[in-house]
Short mmCIF file of C-alpha atoms in Angstrom, two decimals:
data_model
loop_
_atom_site.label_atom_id
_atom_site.label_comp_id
_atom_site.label_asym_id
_atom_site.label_seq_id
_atom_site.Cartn_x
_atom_site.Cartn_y
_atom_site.Cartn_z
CA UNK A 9 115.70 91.20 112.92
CA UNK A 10 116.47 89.85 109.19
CA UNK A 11 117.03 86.83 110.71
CA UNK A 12 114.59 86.12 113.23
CA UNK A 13 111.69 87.78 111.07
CA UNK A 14 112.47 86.82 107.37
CA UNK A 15 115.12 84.57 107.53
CA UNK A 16 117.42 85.97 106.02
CA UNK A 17 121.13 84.85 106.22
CA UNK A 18 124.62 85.75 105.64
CA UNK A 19 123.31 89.06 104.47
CA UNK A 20 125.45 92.71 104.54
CA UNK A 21 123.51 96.18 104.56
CA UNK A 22 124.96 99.48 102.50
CA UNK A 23 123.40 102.66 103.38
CA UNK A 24 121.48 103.92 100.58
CA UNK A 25 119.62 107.13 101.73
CA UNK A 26 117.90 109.31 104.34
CA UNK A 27 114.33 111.08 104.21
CA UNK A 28 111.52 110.49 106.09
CA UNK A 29 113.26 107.03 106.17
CA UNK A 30 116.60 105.36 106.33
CA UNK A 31 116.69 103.08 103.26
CA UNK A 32 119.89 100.41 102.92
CA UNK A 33 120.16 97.75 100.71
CA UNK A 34 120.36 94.20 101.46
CA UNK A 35 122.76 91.91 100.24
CA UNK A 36 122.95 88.21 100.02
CA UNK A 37 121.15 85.49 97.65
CA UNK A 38 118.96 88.02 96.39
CA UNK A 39 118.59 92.11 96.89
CA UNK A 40 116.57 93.77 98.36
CA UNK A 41 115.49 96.96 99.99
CA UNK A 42 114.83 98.06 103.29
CA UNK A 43 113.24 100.63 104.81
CA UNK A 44 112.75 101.64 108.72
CA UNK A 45 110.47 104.23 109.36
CA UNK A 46 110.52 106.54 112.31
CA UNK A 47 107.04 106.65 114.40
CA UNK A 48 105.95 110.32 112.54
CA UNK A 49 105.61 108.53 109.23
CA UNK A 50 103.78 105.14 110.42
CA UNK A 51 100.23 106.06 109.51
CA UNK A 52 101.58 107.09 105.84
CA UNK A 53 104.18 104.34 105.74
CA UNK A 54 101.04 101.96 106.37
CA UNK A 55 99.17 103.12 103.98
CA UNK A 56 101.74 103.03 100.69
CA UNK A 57 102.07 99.35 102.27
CA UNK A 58 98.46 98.99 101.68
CA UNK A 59 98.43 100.50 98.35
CA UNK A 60 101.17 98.29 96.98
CA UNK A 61 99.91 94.83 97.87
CA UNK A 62 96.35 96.07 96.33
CA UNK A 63 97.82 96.94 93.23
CA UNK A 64 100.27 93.76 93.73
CA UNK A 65 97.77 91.29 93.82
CA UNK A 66 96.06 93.19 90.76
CA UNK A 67 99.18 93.12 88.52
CA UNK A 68 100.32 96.41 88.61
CA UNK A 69 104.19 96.69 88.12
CA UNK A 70 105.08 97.59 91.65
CA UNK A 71 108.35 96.19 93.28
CA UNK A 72 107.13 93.35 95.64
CA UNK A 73 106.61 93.49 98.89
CA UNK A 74 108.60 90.75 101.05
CA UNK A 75 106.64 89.11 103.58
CA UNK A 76 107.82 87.94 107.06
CA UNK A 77 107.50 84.27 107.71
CA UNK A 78 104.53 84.84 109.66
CA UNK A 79 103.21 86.44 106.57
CA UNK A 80 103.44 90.31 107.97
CA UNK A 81 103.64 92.89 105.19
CA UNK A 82 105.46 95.66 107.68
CA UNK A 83 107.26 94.93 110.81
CA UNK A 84 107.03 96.77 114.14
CA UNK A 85 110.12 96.89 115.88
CA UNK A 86 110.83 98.43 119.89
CA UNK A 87 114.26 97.95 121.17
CA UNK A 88 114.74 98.44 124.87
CA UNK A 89 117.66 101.14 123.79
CA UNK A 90 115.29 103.09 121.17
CA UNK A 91 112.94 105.56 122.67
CA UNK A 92 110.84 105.42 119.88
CA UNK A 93 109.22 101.92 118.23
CA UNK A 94 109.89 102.14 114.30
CA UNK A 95 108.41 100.18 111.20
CA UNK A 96 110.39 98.07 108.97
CA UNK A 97 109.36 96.53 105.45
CA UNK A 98 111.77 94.81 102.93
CA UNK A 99 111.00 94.43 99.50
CA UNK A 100 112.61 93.07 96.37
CA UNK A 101 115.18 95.15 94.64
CA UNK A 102 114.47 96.94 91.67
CA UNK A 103 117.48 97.37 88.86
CA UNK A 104 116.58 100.79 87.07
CA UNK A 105 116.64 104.51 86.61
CA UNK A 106 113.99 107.44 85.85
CA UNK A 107 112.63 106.69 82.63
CA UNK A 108 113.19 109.30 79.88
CA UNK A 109 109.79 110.72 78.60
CA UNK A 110 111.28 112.77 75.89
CA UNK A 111 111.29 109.16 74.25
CA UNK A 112 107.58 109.19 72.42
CA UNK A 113 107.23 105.60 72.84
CA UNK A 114 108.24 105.75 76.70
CA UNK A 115 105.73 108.32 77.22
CA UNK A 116 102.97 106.38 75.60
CA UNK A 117 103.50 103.61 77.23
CA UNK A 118 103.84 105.32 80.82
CA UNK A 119 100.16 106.82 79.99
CA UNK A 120 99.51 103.94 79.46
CA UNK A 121 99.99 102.62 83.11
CA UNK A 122 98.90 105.81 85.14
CA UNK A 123 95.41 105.37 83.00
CA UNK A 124 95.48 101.59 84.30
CA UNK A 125 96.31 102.59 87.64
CA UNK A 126 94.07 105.51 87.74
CA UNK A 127 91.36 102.42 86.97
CA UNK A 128 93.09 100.30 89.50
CA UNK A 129 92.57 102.70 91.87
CA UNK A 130 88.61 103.72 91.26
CA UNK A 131 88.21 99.66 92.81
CA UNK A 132 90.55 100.54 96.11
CA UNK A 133 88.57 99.52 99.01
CA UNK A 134 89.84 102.30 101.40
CA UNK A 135 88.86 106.15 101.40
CA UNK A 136 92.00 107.95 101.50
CA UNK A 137 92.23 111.81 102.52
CA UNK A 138 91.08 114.23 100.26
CA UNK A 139 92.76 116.90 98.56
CA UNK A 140 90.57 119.90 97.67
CA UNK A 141 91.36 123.53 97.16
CA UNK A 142 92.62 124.72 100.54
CA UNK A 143 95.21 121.82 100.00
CA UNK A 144 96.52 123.07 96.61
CA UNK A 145 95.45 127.16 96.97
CA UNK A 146 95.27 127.75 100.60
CA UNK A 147 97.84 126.36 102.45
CA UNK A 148 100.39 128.55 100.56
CA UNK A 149 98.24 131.82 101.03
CA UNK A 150 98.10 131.08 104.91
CA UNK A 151 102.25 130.92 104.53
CA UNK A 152 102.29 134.20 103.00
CA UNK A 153 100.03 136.03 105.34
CA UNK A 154 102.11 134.83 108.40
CA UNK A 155 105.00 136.35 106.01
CA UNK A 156 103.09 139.25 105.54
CA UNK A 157 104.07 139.20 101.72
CA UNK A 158 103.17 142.57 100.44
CA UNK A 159 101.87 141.46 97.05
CA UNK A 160 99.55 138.73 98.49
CA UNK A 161 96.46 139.74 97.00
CA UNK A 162 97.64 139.18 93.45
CA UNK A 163 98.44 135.75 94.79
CA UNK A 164 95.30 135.73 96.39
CA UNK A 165 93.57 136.67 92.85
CA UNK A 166 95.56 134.29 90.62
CA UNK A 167 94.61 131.43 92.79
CA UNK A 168 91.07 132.25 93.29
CA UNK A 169 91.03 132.36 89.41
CA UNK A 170 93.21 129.03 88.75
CA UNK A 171 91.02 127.42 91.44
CA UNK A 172 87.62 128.17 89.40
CA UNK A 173 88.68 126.61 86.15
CA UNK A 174 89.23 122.86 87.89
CA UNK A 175 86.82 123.26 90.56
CA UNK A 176 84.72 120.85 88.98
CA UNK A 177 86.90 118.44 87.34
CA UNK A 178 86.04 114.84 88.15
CA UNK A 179 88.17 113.50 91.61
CA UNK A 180 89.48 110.06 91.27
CA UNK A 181 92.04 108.32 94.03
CA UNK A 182 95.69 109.74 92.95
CA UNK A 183 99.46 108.48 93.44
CA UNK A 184 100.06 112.42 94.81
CA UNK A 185 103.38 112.38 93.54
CA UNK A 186 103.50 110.85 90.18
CA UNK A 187 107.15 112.39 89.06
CA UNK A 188 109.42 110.43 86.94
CA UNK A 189 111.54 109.90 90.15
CA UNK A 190 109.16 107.91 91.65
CA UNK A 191 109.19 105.62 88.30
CA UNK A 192 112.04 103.00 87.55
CA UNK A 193 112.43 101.40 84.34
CA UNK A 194 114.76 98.58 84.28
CA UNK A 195 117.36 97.55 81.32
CA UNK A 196 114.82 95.39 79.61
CA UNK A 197 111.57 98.21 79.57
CA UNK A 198 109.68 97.43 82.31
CA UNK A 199 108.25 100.53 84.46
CA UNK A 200 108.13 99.83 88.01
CA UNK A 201 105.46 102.51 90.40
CA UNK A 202 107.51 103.43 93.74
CA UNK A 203 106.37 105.67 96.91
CA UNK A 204 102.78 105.49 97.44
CA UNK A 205 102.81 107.69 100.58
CA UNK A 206 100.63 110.93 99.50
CA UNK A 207 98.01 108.89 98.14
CA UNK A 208 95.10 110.60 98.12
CA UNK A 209 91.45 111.72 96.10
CA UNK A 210 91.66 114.86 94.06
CA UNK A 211 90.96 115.55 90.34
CA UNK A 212 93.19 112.78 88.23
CA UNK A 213 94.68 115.92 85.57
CA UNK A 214 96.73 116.34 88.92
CA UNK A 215 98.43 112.80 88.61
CA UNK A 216 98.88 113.20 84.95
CA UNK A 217 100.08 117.03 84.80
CA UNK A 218 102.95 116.08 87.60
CA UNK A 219 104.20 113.51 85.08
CA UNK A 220 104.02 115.48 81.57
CA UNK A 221 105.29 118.56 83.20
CA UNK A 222 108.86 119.26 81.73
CA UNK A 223 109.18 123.01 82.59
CA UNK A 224 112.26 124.31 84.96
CA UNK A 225 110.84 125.18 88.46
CA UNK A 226 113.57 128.36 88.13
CA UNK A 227 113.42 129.20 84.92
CA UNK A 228 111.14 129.44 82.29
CA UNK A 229 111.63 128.41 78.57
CA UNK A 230 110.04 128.04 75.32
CA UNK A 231 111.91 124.88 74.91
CA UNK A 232 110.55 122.94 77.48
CA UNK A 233 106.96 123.96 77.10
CA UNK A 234 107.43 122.70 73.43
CA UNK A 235 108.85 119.10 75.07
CA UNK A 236 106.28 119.50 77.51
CA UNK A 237 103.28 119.46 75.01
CA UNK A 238 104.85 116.76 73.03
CA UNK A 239 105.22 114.35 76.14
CA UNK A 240 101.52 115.36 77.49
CA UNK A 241 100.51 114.31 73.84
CA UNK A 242 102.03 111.19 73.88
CA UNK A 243 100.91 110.61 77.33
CA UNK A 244 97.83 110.82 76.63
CA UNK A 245 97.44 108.61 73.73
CA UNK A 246 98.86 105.86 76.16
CA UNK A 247 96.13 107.18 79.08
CA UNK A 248 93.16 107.33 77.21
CA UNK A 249 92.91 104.07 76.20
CA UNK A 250 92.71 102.85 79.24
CA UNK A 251 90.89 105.95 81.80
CA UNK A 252 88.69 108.54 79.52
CA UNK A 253 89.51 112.62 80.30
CA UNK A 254 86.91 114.96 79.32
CA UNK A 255 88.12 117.93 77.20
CA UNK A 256 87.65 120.16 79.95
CA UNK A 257 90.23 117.94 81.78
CA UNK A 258 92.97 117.99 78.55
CA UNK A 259 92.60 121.75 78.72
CA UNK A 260 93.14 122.21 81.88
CA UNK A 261 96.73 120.84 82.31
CA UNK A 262 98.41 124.70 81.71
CA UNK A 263 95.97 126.08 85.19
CA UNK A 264 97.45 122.55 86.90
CA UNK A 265 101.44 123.46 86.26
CA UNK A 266 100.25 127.02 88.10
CA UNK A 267 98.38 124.99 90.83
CA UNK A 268 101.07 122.90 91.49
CA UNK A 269 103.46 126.29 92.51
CA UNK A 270 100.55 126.80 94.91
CA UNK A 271 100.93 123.33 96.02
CA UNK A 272 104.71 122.51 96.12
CA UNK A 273 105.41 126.01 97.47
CA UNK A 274 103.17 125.56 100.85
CA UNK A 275 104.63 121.79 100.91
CA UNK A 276 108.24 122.95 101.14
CA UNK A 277 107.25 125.44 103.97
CA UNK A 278 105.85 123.01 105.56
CA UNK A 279 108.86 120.99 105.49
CA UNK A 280 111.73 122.95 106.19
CA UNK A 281 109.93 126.05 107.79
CA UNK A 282 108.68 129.60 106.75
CA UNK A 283 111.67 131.17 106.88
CA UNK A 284 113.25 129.10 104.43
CA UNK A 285 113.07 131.39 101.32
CA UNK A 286 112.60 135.10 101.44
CA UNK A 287 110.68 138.13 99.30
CA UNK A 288 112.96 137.75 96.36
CA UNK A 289 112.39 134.39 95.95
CA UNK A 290 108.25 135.08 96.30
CA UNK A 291 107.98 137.53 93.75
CA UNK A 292 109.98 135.50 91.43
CA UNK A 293 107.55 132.74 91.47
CA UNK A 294 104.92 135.10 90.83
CA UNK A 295 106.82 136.15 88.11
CA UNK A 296 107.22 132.66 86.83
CA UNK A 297 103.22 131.99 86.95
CA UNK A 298 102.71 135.34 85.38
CA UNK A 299 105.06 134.22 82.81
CA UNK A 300 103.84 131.26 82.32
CA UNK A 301 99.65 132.24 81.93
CA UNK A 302 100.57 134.81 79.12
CA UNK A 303 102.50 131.27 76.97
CA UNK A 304 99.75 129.63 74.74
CA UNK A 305 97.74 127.01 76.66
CA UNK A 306 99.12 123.77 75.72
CA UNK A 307 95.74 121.78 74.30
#
């Protein structure tokens, strides 16, 4: 298929990883990277292809996407011995690892690119899905009523109450997923964007809060809410120059790191099933968010 699609030579593939694709690397001439994407994950697959040659052709560091020589972005492939059709797309190879925001001036400067992308984004000619409260509040209360938690309605109270204090932040079109692990930086500085396939509009503090957020899933401490307001500071001086927050939005990055629990919470069940953590592991988290609301706000 390298071959007869992108004509590619002499080449050798190494296994890099497996999620909701198989990813190898290709080598020969050059590297690259290729992906082939099982038929549940076209429509999103499609999309992140979408999103990267839009902010491609606008100059946003992305990692280019290699085209076939017919000039097709993303291949579909059906074997007679596959039961199921799958999508391929190859693009170039990107030397680099998570950047390190405790540096001030790496911070900065990656607020500085989510506020350009965040304006990159305002111009994208396609409406993708939106992402309102049942998304981030509701999904995980449905989980825990088909759990039958017993201590649901302080969850039920706590997100109600999160839920009121963003409700009418301004929505813009988000990455979804903006964690340093979907960010590269190579040896010489430059910040590559990777994985553009929970795109979506909500409110933009969602984007930025994923980012600046520094605090331990597991365990919270005083130490990383101190790097986390020094990183969200820097951050911003970067994003603002280039996207404006209101100061409603600024202040409402502690109610986000609780919304996101909501969020990632119902997004693991989702993934790997209801049964996959138990009681204990619910009331800690509710622990963890109580915890976490009685810490000063970080402004």
């Amino acid at each position: 298929m390298l071959q007869t699609k992108y004509a590619l030579e002499n080449v050798t593939l190494d296994f890099l990883r497996e999620g909701g694709s198989k990813t190898y690397i290709v080598n020969g001439e050059k590297k690259y990277l290729l992906k082939v994407i099982g038929s549940a994950f076209f429509g999103t697959a499609k999309q992140s292809v979408l999103v990267t040659r839009y902010l491609e052709e606008n100059g946003f560091p992305v990692p280019k996407t290699i085209l076939t020589k017919t000039g097709e972005a993303i291949v579909e492939v059906s074997d007679a011995s596959d039961s199921e059709p799958y999508l391929v797309l190859l693009q170039e190879f990107v030397e680099g690892e998570e950047p390190n925001l405790e540096n001030p001036e790496t911070a900065e400067k990656v607020g500085t690119l989510v506020g350009k992308l965040h304006c990159l984004m305002e111009r994208y000619p396609v409406k993708p899905v939106l992402r309102d409260k049942q998304f981030f509040i509701g999904r995980y209360i449905d989980f825990l009523r088909q759990k039958s938690y017993p201590q649901i309605a302080a969850y039920e109270e706590l997100g109600e109450r999160l839920w009121k204090k963003v409700e009418k932040l301004p929505y813009g079109i988000c990455h979804g997923d903006l964690h340093r692990g979907n960010l590269l930086q190579t040896k010489h500085g430059q910040i590559y964007f990777l994985d553009f396939d929970t795109i979506c509009r909500a409110p933009v503090m969602f984007d930025v809060m994923v980012m600046c957020d520094m605090t331990d899933y597991f365990n919270l401490q005083q130490e990383d809410i101190e790097i986390t307001r020094a990183v969200y500071e820097k951050f911003l001086a970067g994003y603002t120059k280039h996207h404006p927050l209101s100061p409603e939005e600024k202040l409402s990055f502690s109610d986000w790191v609780a919304i996101r629990h909501f969020q990632l919470q119902a997004t693991i069940l989702e993934i790997h099933g209801i049964n996959c953590i138990d009681e204990k592991f619910v009331d800690y988290q509710l622990y963890w968010l109580n915890k976490w609301i009685e810490q000063q706000e970080i402004k």
